[in-house]
Amino acid sequence: MEKRELLYEGKAKKLFLTDDDNLVISEFKDDLTAFNGEKKSSESGKGALNNKISTELFKLLDSKGIPTHFVKMLDDNHMLHKKVDVIMIEVIVRNVATGSLTRNLGIEDGTVLPFTLVEFDYKNDDLGDPKLNDQHALILELVDHQDELDKLRRVAREINDILRPYFEEKGLNLVDFKLEFGKDKDGNIILIDEISPDNCRFWDIESGEKMDKDRFRQGLGGLKVAYEEVLNRILGK
Ligand code: TYD
């Protein structure tokens, strides 16, 4: 399957049409952005690592019955996947308080939450991705029915129930992550985007070291080594 015209360029990926109307190709870029695009950099090899990590995690989720857009990895930087109508909601799943949760609510960093928290953000850079409640999402017509919001929450929890023990076994604490969903040509809600250290937080269980994009957000360095370590643990190396 070959790339045709560029459909869209985002912060971390480019999206290309293919000869098949139902399939598109994502090119994983080496660019890094944080704080809604205010902080920018690039790390050679980062895109390939995220493509490989996402590929393994989509395969895992598919095998556990979670429908995803994944079709196959084409090469280091390219993934073939289904074309969808993107639901403009970022679904954030949190097991441990950090980042904006500690900033906004004053919960101490590192607090294990009494239950897994699922939040919605409006996927809108111009507005700075504000928090959404269900009524906001319905008023904005980001989904058609309350049922669909319930489904996003339910599937996000199912994904957490698969990924959290999976990473724990590999010595990584899955602190929080962001998911995106879309509707395929038959109207089914499926998981899209990527699952990588760019949109998950992983803390090493033994050392507490951050193994994700916080290394860039907080200027800690060693981003690529950390992403490589995440991939190696996934691959059991
Ligand atoms: P959060 O703590 O809300 O954001 P911040 O990066 O401002 O501290 O992030 C929760 C999780 O969701 C974290 O793993 C990063 C991920 N995330 C994204 O991938 N993209 C986003 O736009 C946001 C807000 C979060």
Short mmCIF file of N, CA and C in Angstrom, two decimals, residues 93-225:
data_model
loop_
_atom_site.label_atom_id
_atom_site.label_comp_id
_atom_site.label_asym_id
_atom_site.label_seq_id
_atom_site.Cartn_x
_atom_site.Cartn_y
_atom_site.Cartn_z
N VAL A 93 -7.16 8.83 30.99
CA VAL A 93 -7.34 7.80 32.02
C VAL A 93 -6.20 7.97 33.04
N ARG A 94 -6.57 8.02 34.33
CA ARG A 94 -5.54 8.26 35.35
C ARG A 94 -5.63 7.24 36.49
N ASN A 95 -4.49 6.64 36.78
CA ASN A 95 -4.37 5.74 37.93
C ASN A 95 -3.68 6.42 39.10
N VAL A 96 -2.78 7.34 38.78
CA VAL A 96 -1.97 8.04 39.78
C VAL A 96 -2.04 9.53 39.46
N ALA A 97 -2.13 10.37 40.49
CA ALA A 97 -2.23 11.82 40.26
C ALA A 97 -0.87 12.41 39.89
N THR A 98 -0.85 13.15 38.78
CA THR A 98 0.33 13.93 38.40
C THR A 98 -0.12 14.94 37.35
N GLY A 99 0.79 15.77 36.85
CA GLY A 99 0.48 16.69 35.76
C GLY A 99 -0.66 17.63 36.11
N SER A 100 -1.58 17.78 35.15
CA SER A 100 -2.64 18.78 35.32
C SER A 100 -3.58 18.45 36.49
N LEU A 101 -3.69 17.18 36.84
CA LEU A 101 -4.58 16.82 37.96
C LEU A 101 -4.04 17.40 39.28
N THR A 102 -2.73 17.31 39.46
CA THR A 102 -2.15 17.86 40.69
C THR A 102 -2.20 19.39 40.65
N ARG A 103 -1.94 19.93 39.45
CA ARG A 103 -1.98 21.39 39.30
C ARG A 103 -3.38 21.94 39.55
N ASN A 104 -4.39 21.29 38.98
CA ASN A 104 -5.75 21.84 39.03
C ASN A 104 -6.46 21.59 40.35
N LEU A 105 -6.21 20.43 40.96
CA LEU A 105 -6.99 20.06 42.15
C LEU A 105 -6.16 20.01 43.42
N GLY A 106 -4.84 20.20 43.30
CA GLY A 106 -4.00 20.20 44.49
C GLY A 106 -3.80 18.84 45.13
N ILE A 107 -4.06 17.78 44.37
CA ILE A 107 -3.79 16.43 44.88
C ILE A 107 -2.28 16.22 44.80
N GLU A 108 -1.70 15.64 45.85
CA GLU A 108 -0.24 15.52 45.88
C GLU A 108 0.26 14.61 44.75
N ASP A 109 1.32 15.06 44.10
CA ASP A 109 1.92 14.29 43.00
C ASP A 109 2.26 12.88 43.47
N GLY A 110 1.86 11.88 42.68
CA GLY A 110 2.18 10.49 43.01
C GLY A 110 1.12 9.77 43.84
N THR A 111 0.06 10.49 44.21
CA THR A 111 -1.02 9.84 44.97
C THR A 111 -1.73 8.80 44.11
N VAL A 112 -1.79 7.57 44.61
CA VAL A 112 -2.55 6.53 43.89
C VAL A 112 -4.03 6.84 44.08
N LEU A 113 -4.76 6.99 42.99
CA LEU A 113 -6.17 7.38 43.09
C LEU A 113 -7.00 6.21 43.64
N PRO A 114 -8.06 6.52 44.41
CA PRO A 114 -8.86 5.44 45.00
C PRO A 114 -9.59 4.62 43.94
N PHE A 115 -9.80 5.19 42.78
CA PHE A 115 -10.32 4.43 41.63
C PHE A 115 -9.83 5.13 40.38
N THR A 116 -9.85 4.41 39.28
CA THR A 116 -9.36 4.98 38.01
C THR A 116 -10.28 6.10 37.55
N LEU A 117 -9.65 7.24 37.27
CA LEU A 117 -10.40 8.42 36.84
C LEU A 117 -10.38 8.51 35.32
N VAL A 118 -11.54 8.73 34.72
CA VAL A 118 -11.61 8.95 33.27
C VAL A 118 -12.16 10.36 33.03
N GLU A 119 -11.43 11.15 32.26
CA GLU A 119 -11.83 12.55 32.00
C GLU A 119 -11.91 12.78 30.49
N PHE A 120 -12.68 13.78 30.10
CA PHE A 120 -12.75 14.19 28.70
C PHE A 120 -12.18 15.60 28.53
N ASP A 121 -11.33 15.76 27.51
CA ASP A 121 -10.88 17.09 27.08
C ASP A 121 -11.40 17.33 25.67
N TYR A 122 -11.75 18.57 25.39
CA TYR A 122 -12.16 18.96 24.03
C TYR A 122 -10.90 19.07 23.18
N LYS A 123 -10.83 18.29 22.09
CA LYS A 123 -9.67 18.29 21.20
C LYS A 123 -9.75 19.54 20.32
N ASN A 124 -9.26 20.64 20.86
CA ASN A 124 -9.36 21.93 20.17
C ASN A 124 -8.19 22.82 20.62
N ASP A 125 -7.12 22.82 19.81
CA ASP A 125 -5.89 23.55 20.17
C ASP A 125 -6.14 25.04 20.39
N ASP A 126 -7.03 25.64 19.57
CA ASP A 126 -7.28 27.08 19.69
C ASP A 126 -7.82 27.43 21.07
N LEU A 127 -8.58 26.51 21.65
CA LEU A 127 -9.16 26.75 22.99
C LEU A 127 -8.28 26.16 24.09
N GLY A 128 -7.16 25.54 23.70
CA GLY A 128 -6.25 24.95 24.70
C GLY A 128 -6.79 23.67 25.31
N ASP A 129 -7.53 22.88 24.52
CA ASP A 129 -8.06 21.57 24.97
C ASP A 129 -8.74 21.63 26.34
N PRO A 130 -9.82 22.42 26.48
CA PRO A 130 -10.46 22.53 27.80
C PRO A 130 -11.15 21.23 28.25
N LYS A 131 -11.31 21.09 29.56
CA LYS A 131 -12.06 19.96 30.14
C LYS A 131 -13.51 20.02 29.69
N LEU A 132 -14.10 18.85 29.52
CA LEU A 132 -15.50 18.76 29.11
C LEU A 132 -16.27 17.91 30.10
N ASN A 133 -17.49 18.29 30.41
CA ASN A 133 -18.38 17.31 31.04
C ASN A 133 -19.33 16.77 29.97
N ASP A 134 -20.18 15.82 30.34
CA ASP A 134 -21.02 15.17 29.33
C ASP A 134 -21.95 16.16 28.65
N GLN A 135 -22.48 17.12 29.42
CA GLN A 135 -23.40 18.09 28.82
C GLN A 135 -22.68 18.97 27.80
N HIS A 136 -21.44 19.39 28.14
CA HIS A 136 -20.65 20.17 27.17
C HIS A 136 -20.50 19.38 25.86
N ALA A 137 -20.13 18.10 26.00
CA ALA A 137 -19.87 17.27 24.80
C ALA A 137 -21.14 17.13 23.95
N LEU A 138 -22.30 17.03 24.61
CA LEU A 138 -23.56 16.89 23.87
C LEU A 138 -23.97 18.22 23.23
N ILE A 139 -23.78 19.32 23.96
CA ILE A 139 -24.11 20.64 23.41
C ILE A 139 -23.24 20.94 22.19
N LEU A 140 -21.96 20.55 22.25
CA LEU A 140 -21.04 20.77 21.12
C LEU A 140 -21.24 19.74 20.00
N GLU A 141 -22.13 18.76 20.25
CA GLU A 141 -22.40 17.69 19.28
C GLU A 141 -21.13 16.94 18.88
N LEU A 142 -20.26 16.69 19.89
CA LEU A 142 -19.03 15.93 19.62
C LEU A 142 -19.36 14.45 19.45
N VAL A 143 -20.49 14.02 20.03
CA VAL A 143 -21.06 12.68 19.80
C VAL A 143 -22.56 12.87 19.63
N ASP A 144 -23.25 11.79 19.19
CA ASP A 144 -24.69 11.90 18.92
C ASP A 144 -25.54 11.68 20.17
N HIS A 145 -25.09 10.78 21.06
CA HIS A 145 -25.90 10.40 22.22
C HIS A 145 -25.06 10.22 23.46
N GLN A 146 -25.70 10.34 24.60
CA GLN A 146 -25.07 10.01 25.89
C GLN A 146 -24.46 8.60 25.87
N ASP A 147 -25.16 7.66 25.22
CA ASP A 147 -24.66 6.27 25.14
C ASP A 147 -23.23 6.22 24.63
N GLU A 148 -22.91 7.11 23.69
CA GLU A 148 -21.56 7.08 23.11
C GLU A 148 -20.52 7.57 24.11
N LEU A 149 -20.89 8.53 24.94
CA LEU A 149 -19.97 8.98 26.00
C LEU A 149 -19.75 7.85 27.00
N ASP A 150 -20.85 7.17 27.34
CA ASP A 150 -20.74 6.03 28.27
C ASP A 150 -19.81 4.96 27.68
N LYS A 151 -19.95 4.75 26.37
CA LYS A 151 -19.12 3.75 25.71
C LYS A 151 -17.64 4.15 25.74
N LEU A 152 -17.35 5.42 25.48
CA LEU A 152 -15.95 5.88 25.52
C LEU A 152 -15.34 5.60 26.89
N ARG A 153 -16.13 5.91 27.94
CA ARG A 153 -15.64 5.67 29.31
C ARG A 153 -15.42 4.19 29.58
N ARG A 154 -16.41 3.38 29.12
CA ARG A 154 -16.33 1.93 29.37
C ARG A 154 -15.11 1.33 28.66
N VAL A 155 -14.93 1.68 27.39
CA VAL A 155 -13.81 1.11 26.62
C VAL A 155 -12.47 1.60 27.19
N ALA A 156 -12.43 2.87 27.61
CA ALA A 156 -11.18 3.40 28.20
C ALA A 156 -10.81 2.61 29.45
N ARG A 157 -11.81 2.26 30.27
CA ARG A 157 -11.53 1.44 31.48
C ARG A 157 -11.07 0.04 31.10
N GLU A 158 -11.72 -0.53 30.07
CA GLU A 158 -11.30 -1.87 29.62
C GLU A 158 -9.85 -1.85 29.16
N ILE A 159 -9.49 -0.80 28.42
CA ILE A 159 -8.11 -0.68 27.93
C ILE A 159 -7.15 -0.56 29.12
N ASN A 160 -7.53 0.25 30.11
CA ASN A 160 -6.69 0.38 31.31
C ASN A 160 -6.55 -0.96 32.03
N ASP A 161 -7.65 -1.72 32.09
CA ASP A 161 -7.61 -3.03 32.77
C ASP A 161 -6.70 -4.02 32.04
N ILE A 162 -6.48 -3.80 30.76
CA ILE A 162 -5.54 -4.65 30.00
C ILE A 162 -4.11 -4.11 30.15
N LEU A 163 -3.95 -2.81 29.96
CA LEU A 163 -2.59 -2.25 29.89
C LEU A 163 -1.91 -2.14 31.26
N ARG A 164 -2.69 -1.84 32.30
CA ARG A 164 -2.05 -1.59 33.60
C ARG A 164 -1.31 -2.84 34.12
N PRO A 165 -1.98 -4.02 34.16
CA PRO A 165 -1.23 -5.22 34.59
C PRO A 165 -0.16 -5.65 33.60
N TYR A 166 -0.40 -5.41 32.32
CA TYR A 166 0.60 -5.75 31.28
C TYR A 166 1.91 -5.00 31.55
N PHE A 167 1.80 -3.70 31.83
CA PHE A 167 3.02 -2.92 32.09
C PHE A 167 3.60 -3.20 33.47
N GLU A 168 2.73 -3.48 34.42
CA GLU A 168 3.23 -3.79 35.76
C GLU A 168 4.16 -5.00 35.72
N GLU A 169 3.76 -5.98 34.91
CA GLU A 169 4.59 -7.18 34.76
C GLU A 169 5.95 -6.85 34.15
N LYS A 170 6.01 -5.73 33.42
CA LYS A 170 7.25 -5.31 32.79
C LYS A 170 7.99 -4.24 33.61
N GLY A 171 7.54 -4.09 34.84
CA GLY A 171 8.23 -3.17 35.75
C GLY A 171 7.90 -1.71 35.54
N LEU A 172 6.77 -1.44 34.85
CA LEU A 172 6.38 -0.04 34.60
C LEU A 172 5.02 0.25 35.21
N ASN A 173 4.94 1.38 35.88
CA ASN A 173 3.68 1.85 36.46
C ASN A 173 2.99 2.73 35.41
N LEU A 174 1.83 2.29 34.93
CA LEU A 174 1.06 3.09 33.96
C LEU A 174 0.29 4.15 34.76
N VAL A 175 0.85 5.35 34.81
CA VAL A 175 0.34 6.43 35.65
C VAL A 175 -0.92 7.04 35.06
N ASP A 176 -0.84 7.44 33.79
CA ASP A 176 -2.01 7.99 33.08
C ASP A 176 -1.76 7.92 31.58
N PHE A 177 -2.80 8.13 30.80
CA PHE A 177 -2.64 8.12 29.34
C PHE A 177 -3.85 8.78 28.68
N LYS A 178 -3.66 9.12 27.41
CA LYS A 178 -4.70 9.78 26.63
C LYS A 178 -5.08 8.89 25.45
N LEU A 179 -6.37 8.71 25.24
CA LEU A 179 -6.85 7.90 24.11
C LEU A 179 -7.69 8.77 23.18
N GLU A 180 -7.72 8.37 21.92
CA GLU A 180 -8.64 9.01 20.98
C GLU A 180 -9.44 7.93 20.27
N PHE A 181 -10.64 8.30 19.86
CA PHE A 181 -11.54 7.35 19.20
C PHE A 181 -12.11 7.97 17.94
N GLY A 182 -12.58 7.11 17.04
CA GLY A 182 -13.24 7.58 15.83
C GLY A 182 -14.35 6.62 15.46
N LYS A 183 -15.13 7.02 14.45
CA LYS A 183 -16.20 6.13 13.95
C LYS A 183 -15.78 5.63 12.57
N ASP A 184 -15.79 4.29 12.41
CA ASP A 184 -15.43 3.71 11.11
C ASP A 184 -16.59 3.84 10.14
N LYS A 185 -16.43 3.30 8.94
CA LYS A 185 -17.44 3.52 7.88
C LYS A 185 -18.80 2.94 8.25
N ASP A 186 -18.81 1.95 9.19
CA ASP A 186 -20.09 1.37 9.63
C ASP A 186 -20.62 2.05 10.89
N GLY A 187 -19.94 3.12 11.33
CA GLY A 187 -20.42 3.85 12.51
C GLY A 187 -19.96 3.26 13.83
N ASN A 188 -19.08 2.23 13.78
CA ASN A 188 -18.56 1.65 15.02
C ASN A 188 -17.51 2.56 15.63
N ILE A 189 -17.55 2.69 16.96
CA ILE A 189 -16.53 3.47 17.66
C ILE A 189 -15.30 2.60 17.86
N ILE A 190 -14.15 3.05 17.33
CA ILE A 190 -12.91 2.28 17.46
C ILE A 190 -11.78 3.17 17.97
N LEU A 191 -10.80 2.53 18.59
CA LEU A 191 -9.63 3.24 19.11
C LEU A 191 -8.73 3.66 17.96
N ILE A 192 -8.22 4.91 18.01
CA ILE A 192 -7.37 5.42 16.91
C ILE A 192 -6.09 6.02 17.49
N ASP A 193 -5.41 6.81 16.69
CA ASP A 193 -4.22 7.58 17.11
C ASP A 193 -3.05 6.65 17.43
N GLU A 194 -2.39 6.86 18.56
CA GLU A 194 -1.23 6.06 18.95
C GLU A 194 -1.28 5.82 20.44
N ILE A 195 -0.58 4.79 20.89
CA ILE A 195 -0.40 4.57 22.33
C ILE A 195 1.10 4.46 22.51
N SER A 196 1.71 5.49 23.06
CA SER A 196 3.16 5.57 23.09
C SER A 196 3.58 6.43 24.27
N PRO A 197 4.88 6.51 24.56
CA PRO A 197 5.31 7.37 25.67
C PRO A 197 5.07 8.87 25.40
N ASP A 198 4.61 9.22 24.17
CA ASP A 198 4.21 10.61 23.92
C ASP A 198 2.86 10.91 24.58
N ASN A 199 2.01 9.88 24.74
CA ASN A 199 0.69 10.16 25.34
C ASN A 199 0.33 9.23 26.51
N CYS A 200 1.36 8.58 27.05
CA CYS A 200 1.18 7.81 28.29
C CYS A 200 2.26 8.27 29.26
N ARG A 201 2.01 8.14 30.56
CA ARG A 201 3.10 8.30 31.52
C ARG A 201 3.44 6.95 32.10
N PHE A 202 4.74 6.60 32.03
CA PHE A 202 5.25 5.36 32.60
C PHE A 202 6.29 5.71 33.64
N TRP A 203 6.13 5.20 34.85
CA TRP A 203 7.17 5.38 35.88
C TRP A 203 7.77 4.01 36.17
N ASP A 204 9.10 3.94 36.13
CA ASP A 204 9.76 2.67 36.47
C ASP A 204 9.40 2.30 37.91
N ILE A 205 8.92 1.07 38.12
CA ILE A 205 8.43 0.68 39.44
C ILE A 205 9.57 0.67 40.47
N GLU A 206 10.76 0.23 40.05
CA GLU A 206 11.87 0.15 41.01
C GLU A 206 12.48 1.51 41.33
N SER A 207 12.82 2.27 40.28
CA SER A 207 13.57 3.52 40.50
C SER A 207 12.67 4.75 40.56
N GLY A 208 11.43 4.64 40.09
CA GLY A 208 10.53 5.79 40.01
C GLY A 208 10.84 6.71 38.84
N GLU A 209 11.84 6.33 38.04
CA GLU A 209 12.24 7.18 36.91
C GLU A 209 11.13 7.32 35.88
N LYS A 210 11.02 8.54 35.30
CA LYS A 210 10.01 8.81 34.29
C LYS A 210 10.51 8.29 32.94
N MET A 211 9.65 7.51 32.26
CA MET A 211 10.06 6.85 31.00
C MET A 211 9.17 7.31 29.85
N ASP A 212 8.87 8.61 29.79
CA ASP A 212 7.87 9.11 28.85
C ASP A 212 8.17 10.57 28.50
N LYS A 213 7.21 11.22 27.84
CA LYS A 213 7.42 12.58 27.34
C LYS A 213 7.65 13.60 28.44
N ASP A 214 7.38 13.27 29.69
CA ASP A 214 7.73 14.20 30.77
C ASP A 214 9.23 14.48 30.78
N ARG A 215 10.05 13.58 30.23
CA ARG A 215 11.50 13.83 30.15
C ARG A 215 11.76 15.07 29.29
N PHE A 216 10.91 15.26 28.26
CA PHE A 216 10.99 16.45 27.41
C PHE A 216 10.29 17.63 28.09
N ARG A 217 9.06 17.42 28.59
CA ARG A 217 8.31 18.52 29.22
C ARG A 217 9.14 19.15 30.33
N GLN A 218 9.82 18.30 31.11
CA GLN A 218 10.55 18.79 32.29
C GLN A 218 12.05 18.97 32.02
N GLY A 219 12.47 18.81 30.74
CA GLY A 219 13.87 19.03 30.39
C GLY A 219 14.84 18.09 31.09
N LEU A 220 14.43 16.83 31.26
CA LEU A 220 15.27 15.86 31.99
C LEU A 220 16.31 15.20 31.10
N GLY A 221 16.15 15.29 29.76
CA GLY A 221 17.07 14.61 28.84
C GLY A 221 16.81 13.11 28.82
N GLY A 222 17.56 12.41 27.94
CA GLY A 222 17.46 10.95 27.90
C GLY A 222 16.13 10.42 27.41
N LEU A 223 15.46 11.21 26.58
CA LEU A 223 14.13 10.79 26.11
C LEU A 223 14.19 9.51 25.27
N LYS A 224 15.14 9.50 24.31
CA LYS A 224 15.16 8.36 23.39
C LYS A 224 15.53 7.06 24.10
N VAL A 225 16.48 7.15 25.03
CA VAL A 225 16.88 5.96 25.81
C VAL A 225 15.67 5.41 26.57
#
